[in-house]
JSON list of C-alpha atoms in Angstrom, two decimals:
[
{"chain": "A", "resi": 16, "resn": "MET", "atom": "CA", "xyz": [-14.96, -9.26, 5.07]},
{"chain": "A", "resi": 17, "resn": "ASN", "atom": "CA", "xyz": [-11.96, -7.03, 4.43]},
{"chain": "A", "resi": 18, "resn": "HIS", "atom": "CA", "xyz": [-11.71, -3.32, 5.26]},
{"chain": "A", "resi": 19, "resn": "LEU", "atom": "CA", "xyz": [-12.66, -2.20, 1.77]},
{"chain": "A", "resi": 20, "resn": "GLU", "atom": "CA", "xyz": [-15.81, -4.35, 1.77]},
{"chain": "A", "resi": 21, "resn": "THR", "atom": "CA", "xyz": [-16.64, -3.11, 5.28]},
{"chain": "A", "resi": 22, "resn": "LEU", "atom": "CA", "xyz": [-16.23, 0.51, 4.20]},
{"chain": "A", "resi": 23, "resn": "VAL", "atom": "CA", "xyz": [-18.48, 0.01, 1.15]},
{"chain": "A", "resi": 24, "resn": "ALA", "atom": "CA", "xyz": [-21.15, -1.64, 3.34]},
{"chain": "A", "resi": 25, "resn": "GLU", "atom": "CA", "xyz": [-20.95, 1.11, 6.01]},
{"chain": "A", "resi": 26, "resn": "TYR", "atom": "CA", "xyz": [-21.13, 3.83, 3.38]},
{"chain": "A", "resi": 27, "resn": "LEU", "atom": "CA", "xyz": [-24.23, 2.34, 1.74]},
{"chain": "A", "resi": 28, "resn": "ASP", "atom": "CA", "xyz": [-25.96, 1.72, 5.07]},
{"chain": "A", "resi": 29, "resn": "TRP", "atom": "CA", "xyz": [-25.16, 5.30, 6.16]},
{"chain": "A", "resi": 30, "resn": "GLN", "atom": "CA", "xyz": [-26.82, 6.53, 2.95]},
{"chain": "A", "resi": 31, "resn": "GLY", "atom": "CA", "xyz": [-30.04, 4.64, 3.75]},
{"chain": "A", "resi": 32, "resn": "PHE", "atom": "CA", "xyz": [-29.52, 1.43, 1.79]},
{"chain": "A", "resi": 33, "resn": "LEU", "atom": "CA", "xyz": [-30.61, -1.96, 3.09]},
{"chain": "A", "resi": 34, "resn": "VAL", "atom": "CA", "xyz": [-27.35, -3.87, 2.76]},
{"chain": "A", "resi": 35, "resn": "ARG", "atom": "CA", "xyz": [-26.57, -7.53, 2.21]},
{"chain": "A", "resi": 36, "resn": "ARG", "atom": "CA", "xyz": [-22.92, -8.53, 2.41]},
{"chain": "A", "resi": 37, "resn": "ASN", "atom": "CA", "xyz": [-20.97, -11.64, 1.56]},
{"chain": "A", "resi": 38, "resn": "THR", "atom": "CA", "xyz": [-24.14, -13.44, 0.56]},
{"chain": "A", "resi": 39, "resn": "LYS", "atom": "CA", "xyz": [-23.81, -16.90, -0.96]},
{"chain": "A", "resi": 40, "resn": "VAL", "atom": "CA", "xyz": [-26.25, -17.44, -3.82]},
{"chain": "A", "resi": 41, "resn": "GLY", "atom": "CA", "xyz": [-27.27, -20.27, -6.13]},
{"chain": "A", "resi": 42, "resn": "LYS", "atom": "CA", "xyz": [-27.39, -23.35, -3.92]},
{"chain": "A", "resi": 43, "resn": "LEU", "atom": "CA", "xyz": [-25.94, -26.26, -5.88]},
{"chain": "A", "resi": 44, "resn": "ALA", "atom": "CA", "xyz": [-27.59, -29.69, -5.93]},
{"chain": "A", "resi": 45, "resn": "HIS", "atom": "CA", "xyz": [-24.34, -31.41, -4.93]},
{"chain": "A", "resi": 46, "resn": "GLY", "atom": "CA", "xyz": [-23.70, -28.90, -2.11]},
{"chain": "A", "resi": 47, "resn": "GLY", "atom": "CA", "xyz": [-22.08, -25.51, -1.93]},
{"chain": "A", "resi": 48, "resn": "TRP", "atom": "CA", "xyz": [-22.97, -22.34, -3.75]},
{"chain": "A", "resi": 49, "resn": "ALA", "atom": "CA", "xyz": [-22.62, -20.90, -7.25]},
{"chain": "A", "resi": 50, "resn": "MET", "atom": "CA", "xyz": [-21.13, -17.59, -6.04]},
{"chain": "A", "resi": 51, "resn": "GLU", "atom": "CA", "xyz": [-20.77, -15.11, -3.21]},
{"chain": "A", "resi": 52, "resn": "LEU", "atom": "CA", "xyz": [-21.91, -11.54, -3.83]},
{"chain": "A", "resi": 53, "resn": "ASP", "atom": "CA", "xyz": [-19.79, -9.06, -1.85]},
{"chain": "A", "resi": 54, "resn": "ILE", "atom": "CA", "xyz": [-22.12, -6.11, -1.21]},
{"chain": "A", "resi": 55, "resn": "VAL", "atom": "CA", "xyz": [-25.62, -5.52, -2.56]},
{"chain": "A", "resi": 56, "resn": "GLY", "atom": "CA", "xyz": [-27.75, -2.61, -1.41]},
{"chain": "A", "resi": 57, "resn": "TYR", "atom": "CA", "xyz": [-31.32, -1.50, -1.98]},
{"chain": "A", "resi": 58, "resn": "ASN", "atom": "CA", "xyz": [-32.39, 2.06, -1.20]},
{"chain": "A", "resi": 59, "resn": "PRO", "atom": "CA", "xyz": [-36.13, 2.00, -0.42]},
{"chain": "A", "resi": 60, "resn": "HIS", "atom": "CA", "xyz": [-36.37, 5.79, -0.76]},
{"chain": "A", "resi": 61, "resn": "THR", "atom": "CA", "xyz": [-34.98, 5.93, -4.29]},
{"chain": "A", "resi": 62, "resn": "GLY", "atom": "CA", "xyz": [-35.69, 2.38, -5.50]},
{"chain": "A", "resi": 63, "resn": "THR", "atom": "CA", "xyz": [-32.00, 1.99, -6.36]},
{"chain": "A", "resi": 64, "resn": "ILE", "atom": "CA", "xyz": [-30.11, -1.31, -6.29]},
{"chain": "A", "resi": 65, "resn": "VAL", "atom": "CA", "xyz": [-26.31, -1.33, -6.28]},
{"chain": "A", "resi": 66, "resn": "HIS", "atom": "CA", "xyz": [-24.01, -4.34, -6.43]},
{"chain": "A", "resi": 67, "resn": "TYR", "atom": "CA", "xyz": [-20.38, -3.71, -5.46]},
{"chain": "A", "resi": 68, "resn": "GLU", "atom": "CA", "xyz": [-17.53, -6.14, -5.99]},
{"chain": "A", "resi": 69, "resn": "PRO", "atom": "CA", "xyz": [-14.40, -4.61, -4.44]},
{"chain": "A", "resi": 70, "resn": "SER", "atom": "CA", "xyz": [-11.03, -6.27, -4.97]},
{"chain": "A", "resi": 71, "resn": "THR", "atom": "CA", "xyz": [-7.38, -5.63, -4.20]},
{"chain": "A", "resi": 72, "resn": "ASP", "atom": "CA", "xyz": [-6.21, -8.43, -6.48]},
{"chain": "A", "resi": 73, "resn": "ALA", "atom": "CA", "xyz": [-3.18, -8.31, -8.75]},
{"chain": "A", "resi": 74, "resn": "HIS", "atom": "CA", "xyz": [-4.76, -10.27, -11.62]},
{"chain": "A", "resi": 75, "resn": "THR", "atom": "CA", "xyz": [-4.46, -9.39, -15.28]},
{"chain": "A", "resi": 76, "resn": "TRP", "atom": "CA", "xyz": [-7.29, -7.38, -16.81]},
{"chain": "A", "resi": 77, "resn": "ALA", "atom": "CA", "xyz": [-8.32, -10.46, -18.81]},
{"chain": "A", "resi": 78, "resn": "ARG", "atom": "CA", "xyz": [-8.64, -12.52, -15.61]},
{"chain": "A", "resi": 79, "resn": "ARG", "atom": "CA", "xyz": [-10.50, -9.70, -13.88]},
{"chain": "A", "resi": 80, "resn": "GLU", "atom": "CA", "xyz": [-12.89, -9.43, -16.84]},
{"chain": "A", "resi": 81, "resn": "GLU", "atom": "CA", "xyz": [-13.70, -13.12, -16.42]},
{"chain": "A", "resi": 82, "resn": "ARG", "atom": "CA", "xyz": [-14.07, -13.00, -12.61]},
{"chain": "A", "resi": 83, "resn": "PHE", "atom": "CA", "xyz": [-16.15, -9.81, -12.43]},
{"chain": "A", "resi": 84, "resn": "GLY", "atom": "CA", "xyz": [-18.25, -10.92, -15.41]},
{"chain": "A", "resi": 85, "resn": "ALA", "atom": "CA", "xyz": [-19.18, -14.11, -13.53]},
{"chain": "A", "resi": 86, "resn": "LYS", "atom": "CA", "xyz": [-19.94, -12.23, -10.29]},
{"chain": "A", "resi": 87, "resn": "PHE", "atom": "CA", "xyz": [-22.08, -9.62, -12.03]},
{"chain": "A", "resi": 88, "resn": "ALA", "atom": "CA", "xyz": [-23.94, -12.27, -14.04]},
{"chain": "A", "resi": 89, "resn": "ARG", "atom": "CA", "xyz": [-24.72, -14.15, -10.80]},
{"chain": "A", "resi": 90, "resn": "GLY", "atom": "CA", "xyz": [-25.85, -10.88, -9.25]},
{"chain": "A", "resi": 91, "resn": "ARG", "atom": "CA", "xyz": [-28.32, -10.26, -12.06]},
{"chain": "A", "resi": 92, "resn": "GLU", "atom": "CA", "xyz": [-29.47, -13.88, -11.77]},
{"chain": "A", "resi": 93, "resn": "TYR", "atom": "CA", "xyz": [-29.97, -14.03, -7.99]},
{"chain": "A", "resi": 94, "resn": "ILE", "atom": "CA", "xyz": [-30.52, -10.56, -6.50]},
{"chain": "A", "resi": 95, "resn": "PHE", "atom": "CA", "xyz": [-34.27, -10.69, -7.09]},
{"chain": "A", "resi": 96, "resn": "THR", "atom": "CA", "xyz": [-34.74, -14.40, -6.40]},
{"chain": "A", "resi": 97, "resn": "GLU", "atom": "CA", "xyz": [-32.58, -14.76, -3.27]},
{"chain": "A", "resi": 98, "resn": "LEU", "atom": "CA", "xyz": [-31.67, -11.36, -1.76]},
{"chain": "A", "resi": 99, "resn": "PHE", "atom": "CA", "xyz": [-34.50, -8.90, -2.34]},
{"chain": "A", "resi": 100, "resn": "THR", "atom": "CA", "xyz": [-37.33, -11.25, -3.31]},
{"chain": "A", "resi": 101, "resn": "TRP", "atom": "CA", "xyz": [-40.10, -8.69, -2.78]},
{"chain": "A", "resi": 102, "resn": "LEU", "atom": "CA", "xyz": [-38.73, -6.28, -5.41]},
{"chain": "A", "resi": 103, "resn": "SER", "atom": "CA", "xyz": [-39.80, -6.04, -9.03]},
{"chain": "A", "resi": 104, "resn": "GLU", "atom": "CA", "xyz": [-37.29, -7.52, -11.45]},
{"chain": "A", "resi": 105, "resn": "ASP", "atom": "CA", "xyz": [-37.79, -4.40, -13.58]},
{"chain": "A", "resi": 106, "resn": "ILE", "atom": "CA", "xyz": [-35.48, -2.40, -11.29]},
{"chain": "A", "resi": 107, "resn": "GLU", "atom": "CA", "xyz": [-32.11, -1.76, -12.88]},
{"chain": "A", "resi": 108, "resn": "ILE", "atom": "CA", "xyz": [-29.08, -3.00, -10.94]},
{"chain": "A", "resi": 109, "resn": "GLU", "atom": "CA", "xyz": [-26.03, -0.73, -10.96]},
{"chain": "A", "resi": 110, "resn": "GLN", "atom": "CA", "xyz": [-22.98, -2.98, -10.74]},
{"chain": "A", "resi": 111, "resn": "ILE", "atom": "CA", "xyz": [-19.64, -1.50, -9.71]},
{"chain": "A", "resi": 112, "resn": "ALA", "atom": "CA", "xyz": [-16.20, -3.08, -9.69]},
{"chain": "A", "resi": 113, "resn": "ILE", "atom": "CA", "xyz": [-13.70, -1.42, -7.36]},
{"chain": "A", "resi": 114, "resn": "CYS", "atom": "CA", "xyz": [-10.09, -2.23, -8.29]},
{"chain": "A", "resi": 115, "resn": "PRO", "atom": "CA", "xyz": [-6.68, -0.88, -7.32]},
{"chain": "A", "resi": 116, "resn": "SER", "atom": "CA", "xyz": [-6.50, 1.13, -10.56]},
{"chain": "A", "resi": 117, "resn": "HIS", "atom": "CA", "xyz": [-8.75, 2.58, -13.24]},
{"chain": "A", "resi": 118, "resn": "PRO", "atom": "CA", "xyz": [-6.76, 2.84, -16.46]},
{"chain": "A", "resi": 119, "resn": "LYS", "atom": "CA", "xyz": [-7.66, 5.60, -18.90]},
{"chain": "A", "resi": 120, "resn": "GLY", "atom": "CA", "xyz": [-10.09, 4.29, -21.49]},
{"chain": "A", "resi": 121, "resn": "ARG", "atom": "CA", "xyz": [-11.30, 1.36, -19.38]},
{"chain": "A", "resi": 122, "resn": "ASP", "atom": "CA", "xyz": [-14.56, 2.37, -17.68]},
{"chain": "A", "resi": 123, "resn": "THR", "atom": "CA", "xyz": [-16.25, -1.03, -17.45]},
{"chain": "A", "resi": 124, "resn": "LEU", "atom": "CA", "xyz": [-15.24, -4.41, -16.14]},
{"chain": "A", "resi": 125, "resn": "GLY", "atom": "CA", "xyz": [-17.25, -7.61, -16.48]},
{"chain": "A", "resi": 126, "resn": "GLY", "atom": "CA", "xyz": [-20.30, -5.63, -17.55]},
{"chain": "A", "resi": 127, "resn": "GLY", "atom": "CA", "xyz": [-20.20, -3.28, -14.53]},
{"chain": "A", "resi": 128, "resn": "ARG", "atom": "CA", "xyz": [-18.81, 0.21, -14.02]},
{"chain": "A", "resi": 129, "resn": "LEU", "atom": "CA", "xyz": [-15.13, 0.33, -13.03]},
{"chain": "A", "resi": 130, "resn": "ILE", "atom": "CA", "xyz": [-13.81, 2.71, -10.37]},
{"chain": "A", "resi": 131, "resn": "SER", "atom": "CA", "xyz": [-10.50, 2.69, -8.56]},
{"chain": "A", "resi": 132, "resn": "ILE", "atom": "CA", "xyz": [-10.12, 2.32, -4.83]},
{"chain": "A", "resi": 133, "resn": "ASP", "atom": "CA", "xyz": [-8.86, 5.92, -4.74]},
{"chain": "A", "resi": 134, "resn": "GLU", "atom": "CA", "xyz": [-11.97, 7.15, -6.59]},
{"chain": "A", "resi": 135, "resn": "PHE", "atom": "CA", "xyz": [-14.22, 5.36, -4.13]},
{"chain": "A", "resi": 136, "resn": "ILE", "atom": "CA", "xyz": [-12.26, 6.71, -1.14]},
{"chain": "A", "resi": 137, "resn": "HIS", "atom": "CA", "xyz": [-12.53, 10.22, -2.60]},
{"chain": "A", "resi": 138, "resn": "GLU", "atom": "CA", "xyz": [-16.32, 9.86, -2.84]},
{"chain": "A", "resi": 139, "resn": "VAL", "atom": "CA", "xyz": [-16.50, 8.69, 0.78]},
{"chain": "A", "resi": 140, "resn": "ARG", "atom": "CA", "xyz": [-14.15, 11.43, 2.04]},
{"chain": "A", "resi": 141, "resn": "THR", "atom": "CA", "xyz": [-16.15, 14.11, 0.24]},
{"chain": "A", "resi": 142, "resn": "ALA", "atom": "CA", "xyz": [-19.45, 12.92, 1.75]},
{"chain": "A", "resi": 143, "resn": "VAL", "atom": "CA", "xyz": [-17.97, 12.55, 5.24]},
{"chain": "A", "resi": 144, "resn": "ALA", "atom": "CA", "xyz": [-16.19, 15.93, 5.15]},
{"chain": "A", "resi": 145, "resn": "ALA", "atom": "CA", "xyz": [-19.52, 17.59, 4.32]},
{"chain": "A", "resi": 146, "resn": "LYS", "atom": "CA", "xyz": [-20.76, 16.55, 7.78]},
{"chain": "A", "resi": 147, "resn": "GLY", "atom": "CA", "xyz": [-18.19, 18.78, 9.49]},
{"chain": "A", "resi": 148, "resn": "PRO", "atom": "CA", "xyz": [-16.63, 18.34, 12.95]},
{"chain": "A", "resi": 149, "resn": "LEU", "atom": "CA", "xyz": [-17.61, 15.31, 14.99]},
{"chain": "A", "resi": 150, "resn": "ARG", "atom": "CA", "xyz": [-18.72, 17.33, 18.04]},
{"chain": "A", "resi": 151, "resn": "GLN", "atom": "CA", "xyz": [-21.46, 19.05, 16.06]},
{"chain": "A", "resi": 152, "resn": "HIS", "atom": "CA", "xyz": [-22.47, 16.40, 13.53]},
{"chain": "A", "resi": 153, "resn": "ALA", "atom": "CA", "xyz": [-21.16, 13.03, 14.68]},
{"chain": "A", "resi": 154, "resn": "ILE", "atom": "CA", "xyz": [-21.51, 10.10, 12.35]},
{"chain": "A", "resi": 155, "resn": "SER", "atom": "CA", "xyz": [-23.06, 7.28, 14.38]},
{"chain": "A", "resi": 156, "resn": "GLU", "atom": "CA", "xyz": [-20.69, 5.00, 16.25]},
{"chain": "A", "resi": 157, "resn": "THR", "atom": "CA", "xyz": [-22.31, 2.13, 14.37]},
{"chain": "A", "resi": 158, "resn": "TYR", "atom": "CA", "xyz": [-20.11, 3.21, 11.45]},
{"chain": "A", "resi": 159, "resn": "PRO", "atom": "CA", "xyz": [-16.62, 3.05, 12.98]},
{"chain": "A", "resi": 160, "resn": "LEU", "atom": "CA", "xyz": [-14.73, 3.44, 9.70]},
{"chain": "A", "resi": 161, "resn": "LEU", "atom": "CA", "xyz": [-16.78, 6.44, 8.59]},
{"chain": "A", "resi": 162, "resn": "ARG", "atom": "CA", "xyz": [-16.50, 8.01, 12.05]},
{"chain": "A", "resi": 163, "resn": "THR", "atom": "CA", "xyz": [-12.72, 7.57, 12.00]},
{"chain": "A", "resi": 164, "resn": "ILE", "atom": "CA", "xyz": [-12.60, 9.26, 8.60]},
{"chain": "A", "resi": 165, "resn": "GLN", "atom": "CA", "xyz": [-14.71, 12.09, 10.02]},
{"chain": "A", "resi": 166, "resn": "LEU", "atom": "CA", "xyz": [-12.25, 12.58, 12.90]},
{"chain": "A", "resi": 167, "resn": "MET", "atom": "CA", "xyz": [-9.33, 12.56, 10.48]},
{"chain": "A", "resi": 168, "resn": "MET", "atom": "CA", "xyz": [-10.96, 14.92, 7.98]},
{"chain": "A", "resi": 169, "resn": "CYS", "atom": "CA", "xyz": [-12.83, 17.29, 10.28]},
{"chain": "A", "resi": 170, "resn": "GLY", "atom": "CA", "xyz": [-11.49, 16.89, 13.79]},
{"chain": "A", "resi": 171, "resn": "TYR", "atom": "CA", "xyz": [-13.58, 16.77, 16.92]},
{"chain": "A", "resi": 172, "resn": "ASN", "atom": "CA", "xyz": [-14.14, 20.51, 17.56]},
{"chain": "A", "resi": 173, "resn": "SER", "atom": "CA", "xyz": [-13.36, 22.11, 14.24]},
{"chain": "A", "resi": 174, "resn": "VAL", "atom": "CA", "xyz": [-11.95, 21.47, 10.83]},
{"chain": "A", "resi": 175, "resn": "PHE", "atom": "CA", "xyz": [-8.18, 21.66, 10.96]},
{"chain": "A", "resi": 176, "resn": "THR", "atom": "CA", "xyz": [-5.30, 21.62, 8.55]},
{"chain": "A", "resi": 177, "resn": "PRO", "atom": "CA", "xyz": [-3.01, 18.67, 9.24]},
{"chain": "A", "resi": 178, "resn": "ALA", "atom": "CA", "xyz": [0.60, 19.50, 10.14]},
{"chain": "A", "resi": 179, "resn": "ARG", "atom": "CA", "xyz": [3.12, 18.83, 7.39]}
]
């Protein structure tokens, strides 16, 4: 799992989601698997399911459309039958593609919502910064990436302005 996938998984877990990561689905008769789903989370408090497919690829948008379309289709096919088997299939799955860029006018990819890496990082930074300084409101050490962001954004004792 790369750093971006790890950050997505930590962020979801920190928000109360039950998280499955890098899960192979669709066992094939001749061996192997149909697909690997990067990060899927279920929030038992809100009944929300999210399926993230982050990527730092340099593919064309046409190739990405094909790849993410296949991953999101497999997600819809297998999330209820192999990952969260106890849930009702009536629950809507929010599928999100995270890519290096988010061109103006392109808000979906492969049937899921498209956001850029920078947009996702902004969301994480905003949520982490709201916690304040680590000394007073430490993010658990079980989330090392989020805790590092907290130290960088808020400091240990008090919020500070970085030197230029």
